[in-house]
Tab-separated table of C-alpha atoms in Angstrom:
chain	number	residue	atom	x	y	z
A	5	LEU	CA	0.000	0.000	0.000
A	6	TYR	CA	1.260	3.501	-0.822
A	7	GLY	CA	0.295	7.113	-0.414
A	8	LEU	CA	-3.150	8.179	0.768
A	9	GLU	CA	-4.522	4.612	1.047
A	10	ALA	CA	-1.709	3.615	3.435
A	11	MET	CA	-2.238	6.710	5.570
A	12	GLU	CA	-6.000	6.014	5.888
A	13	ILE	CA	-5.362	2.430	7.005
A	14	MET	CA	-2.809	3.612	9.593
A	15	ARG	CA	-5.338	6.081	11.020
A	16	ASP	CA	-7.806	3.195	11.461
A	17	VAL	CA	-5.190	1.045	13.147
A	18	SER	CA	-3.970	3.733	15.549
A	19	SER	CA	-5.635	6.918	16.687
A	20	ASP	CA	-2.193	8.376	17.517
A	21	PHE	CA	-1.012	8.188	13.889
A	22	SER	CA	0.469	11.456	12.613
A	23	ARG	CA	2.464	12.066	9.424
A	24	GLN	CA	4.647	14.636	11.195
A	25	LYS	CA	5.293	12.278	14.082
A	26	ILE	CA	6.335	9.483	11.715
A	27	LYS	CA	8.667	11.857	9.860
A	28	ASN	CA	10.337	13.001	13.093
A	29	THR	CA	10.724	9.400	14.254
A	30	PHE	CA	12.392	8.481	10.962
A	31	ILE	CA	14.769	11.475	11.166
A	32	ASP	CA	15.718	10.630	14.752
A	33	ALA	CA	16.262	6.959	13.911
A	34	THR	CA	18.502	7.648	10.913
A	35	GLY	CA	20.393	10.593	12.404
A	36	LEU	CA	19.536	12.882	9.501
A	37	ARG	CA	18.980	15.821	11.830
A	38	ASP	CA	22.681	15.945	12.775
A	39	ILE	CA	24.098	14.483	9.574
A	40	ALA	CA	26.635	17.313	9.134
A	41	ARG	CA	28.261	16.479	12.461
A	42	ASN	CA	28.954	12.909	11.334
A	43	PHE	CA	31.434	13.999	8.660
A	44	ASP	CA	35.091	14.849	9.302
A	45	ASP	CA	35.119	17.563	6.644
A	46	VAL	CA	32.647	20.432	6.719
A	47	TYR	CA	32.563	22.521	3.585
A	48	GLN	CA	31.700	26.190	3.559
A	49	THR	CA	31.065	28.417	0.602
A	50	ALA	CA	31.389	32.159	0.257
A	51	TYR	CA	30.390	34.695	-2.338
A	52	VAL	CA	33.266	36.340	-4.174
A	53	ASP	CA	32.672	39.477	-6.187
A	54	LEU	CA	34.808	38.849	-9.283
A	55	ASP	CA	34.195	42.379	-10.502
A	56	SER	CA	35.640	44.049	-7.402
A	57	GLY	CA	38.844	46.024	-7.789
A	58	PHE	CA	40.558	44.271	-4.859
A	59	TYR	CA	39.944	40.782	-6.272
A	60	LYS	CA	41.317	41.862	-9.646
A	61	ARG	CA	44.436	43.333	-8.031
A	62	LEU	CA	44.918	40.189	-5.942
A	63	THR	CA	44.699	37.815	-8.931
A	64	GLU	CA	47.033	40.002	-10.946
A	65	SER	CA	49.561	39.901	-8.079
A	66	VAL	CA	49.813	36.104	-7.855
A	67	VAL	CA	53.444	34.916	-7.825
A	68	ARG	CA	53.833	31.397	-9.200
A	69	SER	CA	57.496	30.561	-8.665
A	70	ASN	CA	60.648	31.589	-6.829
A	71	ARG	CA	62.231	32.602	-10.106
A	72	GLU	CA	59.314	34.926	-10.844
A	73	ALA	CA	59.531	36.375	-7.310
A	74	ARG	CA	63.223	37.155	-7.759
A	75	GLN	CA	62.639	38.758	-11.158
A	76	ILE	CA	59.949	40.970	-9.611
A	77	LEU	CA	62.343	42.174	-6.908
A	78	LEU	CA	65.093	42.848	-9.420
A	79	LYS	CA	62.721	45.092	-11.397
A	80	ALA	CA	61.125	46.825	-8.379
A	81	THR	CA	63.611	49.691	-8.136
A	82	GLY	CA	61.089	52.532	-7.834
A	83	LYS	CA	57.497	53.672	-8.103
A	84	GLY	CA	55.665	52.488	-11.198
A	85	GLU	CA	58.091	49.716	-12.102
A	86	ILE	CA	56.124	46.913	-10.385
A	87	GLY	CA	52.808	47.010	-8.510
A	88	ARG	CA	53.314	47.361	-4.764
A	89	MET	CA	51.007	44.437	-3.949
A	90	LYS	CA	52.952	42.213	-6.339
A	91	VAL	CA	56.192	43.158	-4.580
A	92	VAL	CA	54.704	42.133	-1.222
A	93	GLN	CA	53.366	38.880	-2.688
A	94	ALA	CA	56.790	38.060	-4.129
A	95	LEU	CA	58.401	38.574	-0.716
A	96	ARG	CA	55.709	36.507	1.030
A	97	SER	CA	56.237	33.678	-1.466
A	98	LEU	CA	59.991	33.600	-0.832
A	99	ALA	CA	59.428	33.811	2.935
A	100	ARG	CA	57.086	30.796	2.889
A	101	HIS	CA	59.595	28.682	0.986
A	102	PHE	CA	62.377	29.848	3.303
A	103	ASP	CA	60.379	28.844	6.400
A	104	ASP	CA	59.613	25.420	4.885
A	105	ALA	CA	63.255	24.818	3.966
A	106	LEU	CA	64.456	25.908	7.416
A	107	GLU	CA	61.969	23.579	9.096
A	108	MET	CA	63.126	20.659	6.946
A	109	GLU	CA	66.729	21.432	7.826
A	110	ARG	CA	65.862	21.259	11.522
A	111	GLU	CA	64.054	17.962	11.022
A	112	SER	CA	67.041	16.502	9.176
A	113	GLU	CA	69.327	17.422	12.076
A	114	LYS	CA	67.246	15.616	14.665
A	115	ARG	CA	68.959	12.530	16.005
A	116	ARG	CA	67.350	9.281	17.063
A	117	GLU	CA	67.842	7.746	20.476
A	118	PRO	CA	70.834	5.339	20.457
A	119	THR	CA	69.794	1.694	20.291
A	120	ALA	CA	73.255	0.143	20.304
A	121	PHE	CA	76.699	0.812	21.737
A	122	LEU	CA	80.142	0.368	20.226
A	123	ASN	CA	83.181	0.404	22.521
A	124	GLY	CA	81.020	1.928	25.225
A	125	LYS	CA	79.817	4.774	23.020
A	126	PRO	CA	76.210	5.106	21.775
A	127	ILE	CA	75.643	4.737	18.056
A	128	VAL	CA	73.528	7.698	17.013
A	129	THR	CA	71.921	7.701	13.570
A	130	THR	CA	70.492	10.691	11.774
A	131	VAL	CA	67.122	10.860	10.082
A	132	GLN	CA	67.223	9.546	6.530
A	133	ALA	CA	67.695	12.335	4.021
A	134	THR	CA	65.737	10.755	1.156
A	135	ALA	CA	62.453	12.338	2.232
A	136	ILE	CA	64.188	15.673	2.665
A	137	ASP	CA	65.726	15.528	-0.805
A	138	SER	CA	62.398	14.760	-2.439
A	139	ALA	CA	60.693	17.541	-0.503
A	140	VAL	CA	63.313	20.095	-1.530
A	141	SER	CA	62.500	19.475	-5.184
A	142	LYS	CA	58.904	20.444	-4.454
A	143	LEU	CA	59.935	23.868	-3.163
A	144	ASP	CA	60.345	25.200	-6.698
A	145	GLU	CA	64.105	24.885	-6.489
A	146	PHE	CA	64.410	27.182	-3.459
A	147	VAL	CA	67.820	26.428	-1.972
A	148	LEU	CA	68.500	27.390	1.626
A	149	ALA	CA	72.130	28.475	1.834
A	150	SER	CA	74.260	27.375	4.747
A	151	PRO	CA	75.114	29.981	7.422
A	152	GLN	CA	78.747	29.948	6.252
A	153	GLN	CA	77.740	30.602	2.642
A	154	MET	CA	75.398	33.393	3.705
A	155	MET	CA	78.131	35.145	5.652
A	156	LYS	CA	80.511	34.803	2.719
A	157	ASN	CA	77.948	36.332	0.332
A	158	LEU	CA	77.136	39.095	2.838
A	159	GLU	CA	80.616	40.605	2.612
A	160	GLY	CA	80.797	44.093	1.083
A	161	PRO	CA	78.564	47.139	0.505
A	162	TRP	CA	74.786	47.083	-0.067
A	163	ARG	CA	72.280	49.751	-1.063
A	164	LEU	CA	68.766	49.721	0.451
A	165	GLN	CA	66.248	49.187	-2.364
A	166	LEU	CA	62.934	48.941	-0.505
A	167	LEU	CA	61.115	48.184	2.741
A	168	ALA	CA	57.783	46.333	2.590
A	169	ASP	CA	54.999	45.442	5.020
A	170	LYS	CA	54.153	41.856	5.885
A	171	GLN	CA	50.885	42.046	3.938
A	172	GLY	CA	48.879	44.466	1.830
A	173	ASP	CA	50.641	46.921	-0.467
A	174	GLY	CA	52.813	48.969	1.878
A	175	VAL	CA	56.166	49.455	0.120
A	176	SER	CA	58.732	52.260	0.560
A	177	PHE	CA	61.360	52.735	-2.151
A	178	PHE	CA	64.793	54.295	-1.550
A	179	ASN	CA	65.832	54.974	-5.145
A	180	THR	CA	65.861	58.755	-4.635
A	181	THR	CA	68.150	58.732	-1.597
A	182	THR	CA	71.430	57.178	-0.512
A	183	ALA	CA	70.990	54.428	2.066
A	184	ILE	CA	73.901	52.013	2.290
A	185	GLN	CA	75.560	49.582	4.658
A	186	GLN	CA	78.787	47.620	4.464
A	187	PHE	CA	79.612	44.312	6.166
A	188	SER	CA	82.975	42.939	7.201
A	189	THR	CA	82.325	39.287	7.961
A	190	GLU	CA	85.963	38.736	8.881
A	191	LYS	CA	85.845	41.288	11.707
A	192	MET	CA	82.077	40.788	12.218
A	193	VAL	CA	81.300	44.521	12.124
A	194	PHE	CA	79.181	46.825	9.967
A	195	ILE	CA	78.939	50.502	9.076
A	196	ALA	CA	75.920	52.256	7.562
A	197	ALA	CA	74.832	55.691	6.364
A	198	GLY	CA	71.440	56.919	5.256
A	199	PRO	CA	68.486	59.267	5.761
A	200	SER	CA	66.942	59.949	9.148
A	201	GLY	CA	64.084	62.405	8.938
A	202	LEU	CA	65.363	65.456	7.062
A	203	THR	CA	68.955	64.774	8.075
A	204	SER	CA	71.439	61.975	7.456
A	205	ILE	CA	72.943	59.643	9.988
A	206	LYS	CA	75.832	57.193	10.251
A	207	CYS	CA	76.013	54.164	12.499
A	208	SER	CA	78.283	51.227	13.182
A	209	GLY	CA	78.337	48.163	15.390
A	210	LYS	CA	79.112	44.491	15.817
A	211	LEU	CA	77.498	41.495	14.119
A	212	GLU	CA	76.457	38.068	15.345
A	213	MET	CA	74.841	35.254	13.378
A	214	ASP	CA	72.343	32.758	14.788
A	215	ASN	CA	73.191	29.892	12.457
A	216	SER	CA	70.171	27.722	13.225
A	217	LYS	CA	67.665	30.494	12.441
A	218	ARG	CA	69.773	32.546	9.965
A	219	VAL	CA	69.184	35.627	12.139
A	220	LEU	CA	71.641	38.521	11.904
A	221	VAL	CA	71.934	40.304	15.267
A	222	ARG	CA	73.585	43.720	15.698
A	223	SER	CA	74.995	45.004	18.976
A	224	GLU	CA	76.962	47.943	20.410
A	225	ILE	CA	75.438	50.257	17.794
A	226	ARG	CA	76.871	53.783	17.744
A	227	THR	CA	75.343	56.649	15.783
A	228	GLU	CA	76.892	59.820	14.408
A	229	GLY	CA	75.474	62.961	12.789
A	230	GLY	CA	72.536	65.149	13.740
A	231	ALA	CA	71.730	66.298	17.258
A	232	GLY	CA	69.094	64.322	19.082
A	233	SER	CA	66.796	67.338	19.404
A	234	ILE	CA	67.004	68.043	15.682
A	235	LEU	CA	66.268	64.419	14.803
A	236	GLY	CA	63.252	64.452	17.041
A	237	LEU	CA	62.064	67.746	15.573
A	238	PHE	CA	62.135	66.392	12.038
A	239	GLY	CA	60.384	63.142	12.891
A	240	SER	CA	63.239	60.665	12.995
A	241	ASN	CA	62.160	57.314	14.409
A	242	LYS	CA	64.551	54.530	15.316
A	243	ASN	CA	61.654	52.049	14.960
A	244	SER	CA	61.059	52.721	11.274
A	245	GLY	CA	62.845	53.580	8.064
A	246	PHE	CA	66.535	53.213	7.336
A	247	LEU	CA	67.714	53.465	10.955
A	248	ALA	CA	65.439	50.595	12.001
A	249	ALA	CA	66.537	48.510	9.005
A	250	VAL	CA	70.194	48.674	10.101
A	251	SER	CA	69.604	48.202	13.835
A	252	ARG	CA	66.865	45.551	14.176
A	253	GLN	CA	67.374	41.801	14.051
A	254	GLN	CA	67.016	40.500	10.499
A	255	GLN	CA	66.409	36.948	9.328
A	256	ILE	CA	68.231	36.371	6.045
A	257	ILE	CA	65.942	34.729	3.487
A	258	SER	CA	68.406	34.893	0.628
A	259	VAL	CA	71.711	36.580	-0.208
A	260	ASP	CA	73.538	36.214	-3.508
A	261	SER	CA	75.568	38.231	-5.978
A	262	ALA	CA	72.735	40.725	-6.568
A	263	LEU	CA	70.145	40.789	-3.759
A	264	LEU	CA	69.994	40.550	0.029
A	265	ILE	CA	66.445	39.740	1.188
A	266	THR	CA	65.573	39.779	4.892
A	267	LYS	CA	62.535	39.715	7.171
A	268	SER	CA	61.830	40.336	10.826
A	269	PRO	CA	62.207	37.122	12.900
A	270	ALA	CA	59.039	35.770	14.496
A	271	GLY	CA	58.371	37.389	17.876
A	272	SER	CA	61.140	39.979	17.536
A	273	ARG	CA	58.727	42.916	17.273
A	274	LYS	CA	55.704	43.864	19.367
A	275	GLY	CA	52.876	46.355	19.094
A	276	LYS	CA	50.446	47.507	16.441
A	277	ASP	CA	53.220	48.299	13.947
A	278	ALA	CA	54.864	44.872	14.180
A	279	ASP	CA	53.886	44.030	10.586
A	280	LYS	CA	55.175	47.316	9.178
A	281	GLU	CA	58.449	47.219	7.219
A	282	HIS	CA	58.594	43.452	7.779
A	283	PHE	CA	60.736	42.844	4.685
A	284	ALA	CA	63.884	44.574	3.441
A	285	VAL	CA	65.537	44.231	0.037
A	286	TRP	CA	69.135	45.374	-0.449
A	287	ARG	CA	70.983	45.496	-3.771
A	288	ARG	CA	74.704	44.881	-4.004
A	289	VAL	CA	76.642	48.023	-4.844
A	290	SER	CA	78.226	47.859	-8.307
A	291	GLU	CA	81.890	48.573	-8.899
A	292	GLY	CA	81.025	51.938	-10.450
A	293	GLU	CA	79.322	53.052	-7.232
A	294	THR	CA	82.199	52.092	-4.938
A	295	LYS	CA	83.606	55.628	-4.706
A	296	THR	CA	80.176	57.014	-3.827
A	297	VAL	CA	79.819	54.459	-1.060
A	298	GLU	CA	83.279	55.209	0.349
A	299	THR	CA	82.463	58.936	0.367
A	300	ASN	CA	79.217	58.429	2.285
A	301	LEU	CA	80.653	55.924	4.740
């Protein structure tokens, strides 16, 4: 029996028969009421306005490879050369691959507990490197340089190209001013000269390298040029701009024959402006600019 005929017979059999009651009983018995909770994955959808200006800018700023990211930074020498959001996306892409490579390096250095002894000494084996090697190839050929190689490449003078926020499109270019620093990795010292408000400033100090995190730490920093009252009057701020870039801790993402790319280490900055000027890009000074650098330093 089906449909109306079945319902009429059920009413004759039981005076308590109700279609709604039967439906609720069926739902309770099968668990349909809470069916979404029985799945491990819960999918959510959202409306995206494809015609919005922000979405268009975001899709146009997608960086697909490390090679593309590096090419973007090589071209981003001033306003109008490359979109600011694309510059930030290029830096974020390199930073993600750097963090992944650094984490894999730490995993590869972990040692297992000794299970055997030879001549009274524990035999300690390292984690197999096959998984690490295969994972590196998936990082779009991003190669994490050793601390020794980084320090070797760091030697010499560098010109500040830009400072960029951690996200968004906040980028400050330094193509219209002279902002330079020079490293001596043999003596582990640095000297720098650049703008500070409406004046210029020079500073120097010592260097230390945290090899495990690739963090460059500066200490015993001394500044020269410009009275403190004048610097304050013209808005100089040691927490931003060139002076901050040459005094804060910097985690080296990459350093080669052309570019030095750094970011602020996790937890090294506090406050509402912690994401400001998160990245710094320095360009190696060419041989033709050497005299200019020596004059400023």
